[in-house]
Coordinates of C-alpha atoms and ligand atoms in Angstrom, one line a residue:
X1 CA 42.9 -85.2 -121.1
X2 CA 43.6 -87.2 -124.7
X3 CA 41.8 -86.3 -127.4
X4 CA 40.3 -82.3 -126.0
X5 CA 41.2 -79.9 -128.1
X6 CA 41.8 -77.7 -125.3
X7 CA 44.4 -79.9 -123.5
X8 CA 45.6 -80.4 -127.1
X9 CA 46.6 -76.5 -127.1
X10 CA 47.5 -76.6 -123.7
X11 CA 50.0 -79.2 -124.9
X12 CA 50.9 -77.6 -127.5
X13 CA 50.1 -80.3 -129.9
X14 CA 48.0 -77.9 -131.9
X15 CA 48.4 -74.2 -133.0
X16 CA 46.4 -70.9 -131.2
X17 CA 46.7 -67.5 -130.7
X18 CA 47.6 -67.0 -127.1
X19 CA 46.2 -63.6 -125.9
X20 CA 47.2 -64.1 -121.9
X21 CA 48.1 -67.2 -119.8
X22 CA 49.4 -67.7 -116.7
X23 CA 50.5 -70.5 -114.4
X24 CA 46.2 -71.4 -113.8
X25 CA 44.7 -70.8 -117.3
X26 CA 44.9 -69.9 -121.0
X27 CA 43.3 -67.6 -123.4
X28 CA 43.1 -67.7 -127.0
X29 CA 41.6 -66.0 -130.1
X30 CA 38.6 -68.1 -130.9
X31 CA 38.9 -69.9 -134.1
X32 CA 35.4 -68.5 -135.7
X33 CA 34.9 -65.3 -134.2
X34 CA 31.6 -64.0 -133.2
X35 CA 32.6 -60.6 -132.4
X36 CA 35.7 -58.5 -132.9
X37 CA 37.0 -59.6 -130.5
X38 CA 36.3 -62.9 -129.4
X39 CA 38.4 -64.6 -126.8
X40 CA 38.2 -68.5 -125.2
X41 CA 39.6 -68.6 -121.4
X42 CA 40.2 -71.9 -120.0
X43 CA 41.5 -73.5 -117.6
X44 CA 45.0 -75.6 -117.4
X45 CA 43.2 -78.3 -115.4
X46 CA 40.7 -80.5 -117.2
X47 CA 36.7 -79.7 -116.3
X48 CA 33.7 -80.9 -118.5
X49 CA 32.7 -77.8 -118.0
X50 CA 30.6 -75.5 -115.1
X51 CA 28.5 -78.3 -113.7
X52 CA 32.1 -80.2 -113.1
X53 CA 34.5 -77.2 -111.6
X54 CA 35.9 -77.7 -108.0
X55 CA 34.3 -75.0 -106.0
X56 CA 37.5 -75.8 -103.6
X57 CA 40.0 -74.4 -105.8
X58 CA 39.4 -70.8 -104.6
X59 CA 42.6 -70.0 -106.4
X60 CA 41.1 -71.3 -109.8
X61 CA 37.8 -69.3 -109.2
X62 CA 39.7 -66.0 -108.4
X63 CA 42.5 -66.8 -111.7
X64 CA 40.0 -67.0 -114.3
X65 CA 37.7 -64.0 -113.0
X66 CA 41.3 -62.1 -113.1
X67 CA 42.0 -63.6 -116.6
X68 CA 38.5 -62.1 -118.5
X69 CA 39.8 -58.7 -116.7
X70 CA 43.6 -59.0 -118.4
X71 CA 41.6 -60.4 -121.6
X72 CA 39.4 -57.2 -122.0
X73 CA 42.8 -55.0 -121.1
X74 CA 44.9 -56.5 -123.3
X75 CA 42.4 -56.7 -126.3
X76 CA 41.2 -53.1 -125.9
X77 CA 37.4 -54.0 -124.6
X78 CA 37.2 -52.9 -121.1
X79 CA 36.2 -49.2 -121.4
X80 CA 33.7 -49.7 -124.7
X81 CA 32.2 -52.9 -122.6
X82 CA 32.2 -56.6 -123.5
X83 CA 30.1 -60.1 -123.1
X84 CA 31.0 -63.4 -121.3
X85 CA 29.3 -66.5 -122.0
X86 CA 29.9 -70.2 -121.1
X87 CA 27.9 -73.4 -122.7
X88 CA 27.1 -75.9 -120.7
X89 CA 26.0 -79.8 -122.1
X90 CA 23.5 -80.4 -125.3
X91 CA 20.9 -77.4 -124.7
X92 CA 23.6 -74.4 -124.1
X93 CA 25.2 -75.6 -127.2
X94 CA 28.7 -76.8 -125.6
X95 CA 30.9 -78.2 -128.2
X96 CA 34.8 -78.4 -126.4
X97 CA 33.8 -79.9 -123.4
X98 CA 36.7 -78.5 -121.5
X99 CA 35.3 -75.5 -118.8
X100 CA 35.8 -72.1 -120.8
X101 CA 34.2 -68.7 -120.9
X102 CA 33.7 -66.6 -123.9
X103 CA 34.6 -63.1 -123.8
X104 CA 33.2 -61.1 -126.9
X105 CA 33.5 -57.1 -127.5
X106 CA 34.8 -55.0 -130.0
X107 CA 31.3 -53.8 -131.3
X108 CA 27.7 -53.3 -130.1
X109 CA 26.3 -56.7 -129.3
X110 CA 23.2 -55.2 -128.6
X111 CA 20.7 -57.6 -126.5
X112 CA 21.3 -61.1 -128.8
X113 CA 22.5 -63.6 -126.7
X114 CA 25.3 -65.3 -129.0
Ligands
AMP1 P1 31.4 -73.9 -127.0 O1 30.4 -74.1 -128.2 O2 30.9 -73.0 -126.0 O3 31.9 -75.3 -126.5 O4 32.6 -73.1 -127.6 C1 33.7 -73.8 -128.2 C2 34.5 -72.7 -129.0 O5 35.8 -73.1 -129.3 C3 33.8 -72.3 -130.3 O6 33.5 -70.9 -130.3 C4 34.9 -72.7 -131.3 O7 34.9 -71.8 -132.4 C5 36.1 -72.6 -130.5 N1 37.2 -73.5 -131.0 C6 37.1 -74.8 -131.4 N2 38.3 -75.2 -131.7 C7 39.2 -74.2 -131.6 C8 40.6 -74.1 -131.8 N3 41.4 -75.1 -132.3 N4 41.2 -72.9 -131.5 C9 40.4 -71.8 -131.1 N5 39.1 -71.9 -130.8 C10 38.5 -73.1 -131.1
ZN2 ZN1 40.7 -80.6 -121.7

């Protein structure tokens, strides 16, 4: 979709740091990290966000469960334990309105909700 930042990297049209991807979805360092460790999955197809995902694309559901699993290998979070958030519309605080999940670890994030 023109104009989403996340298409945008998808594209290619702007710089990330690619951490995994695969033919399904992408995952990048997040630009302001929260954490340590702070990854942003995402889908290669276009969502708003939760509220908006096809529940029929069972291959989608299964890639980007399998994606936070390769994120937390690859990044070193799995065995210490880790956080995954997604924001949806005005109250959760959603800014890229592009579906993505959070994955945060790297340190004790204790019982905050980020
Ligand atoms: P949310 O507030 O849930 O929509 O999260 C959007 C996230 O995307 C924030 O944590 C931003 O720091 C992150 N972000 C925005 N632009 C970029 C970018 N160009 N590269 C990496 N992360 C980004
Ligand atoms: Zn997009």
């Amino acid at each position: 979709m023109s104009g989403c930042i996340f298409c945008r990297i998808l594209n290619k049209e702007l710089p990330s740091t690619v951490v995994y991807e695969d033919e399904n979805v992408m995952a990048i360092k997040d630009i302001k990290p929260q954490a340590p460790v702070h990854v942003i999955i995402f889908p290669r197809k276009h969502f708003t966000g939760m509220m908006d995902f096809d529940l029929q694309d069972k291959a989608l559901s299964i890639a980007l469960i399998n994606a936070i699993q390769k994120v937390a290998e690859v990044t070193g979070i799995a065995e210490g334990g880790f956080r995954v958030i997604n924001n949806w519309g005005k109250n959760g605080g959603q800014t890229v309105p592009h579906l993505h999940y959070h994955v945060l670890g790297g340190a004790d994030l204790g019982e905050k909700i980020v």
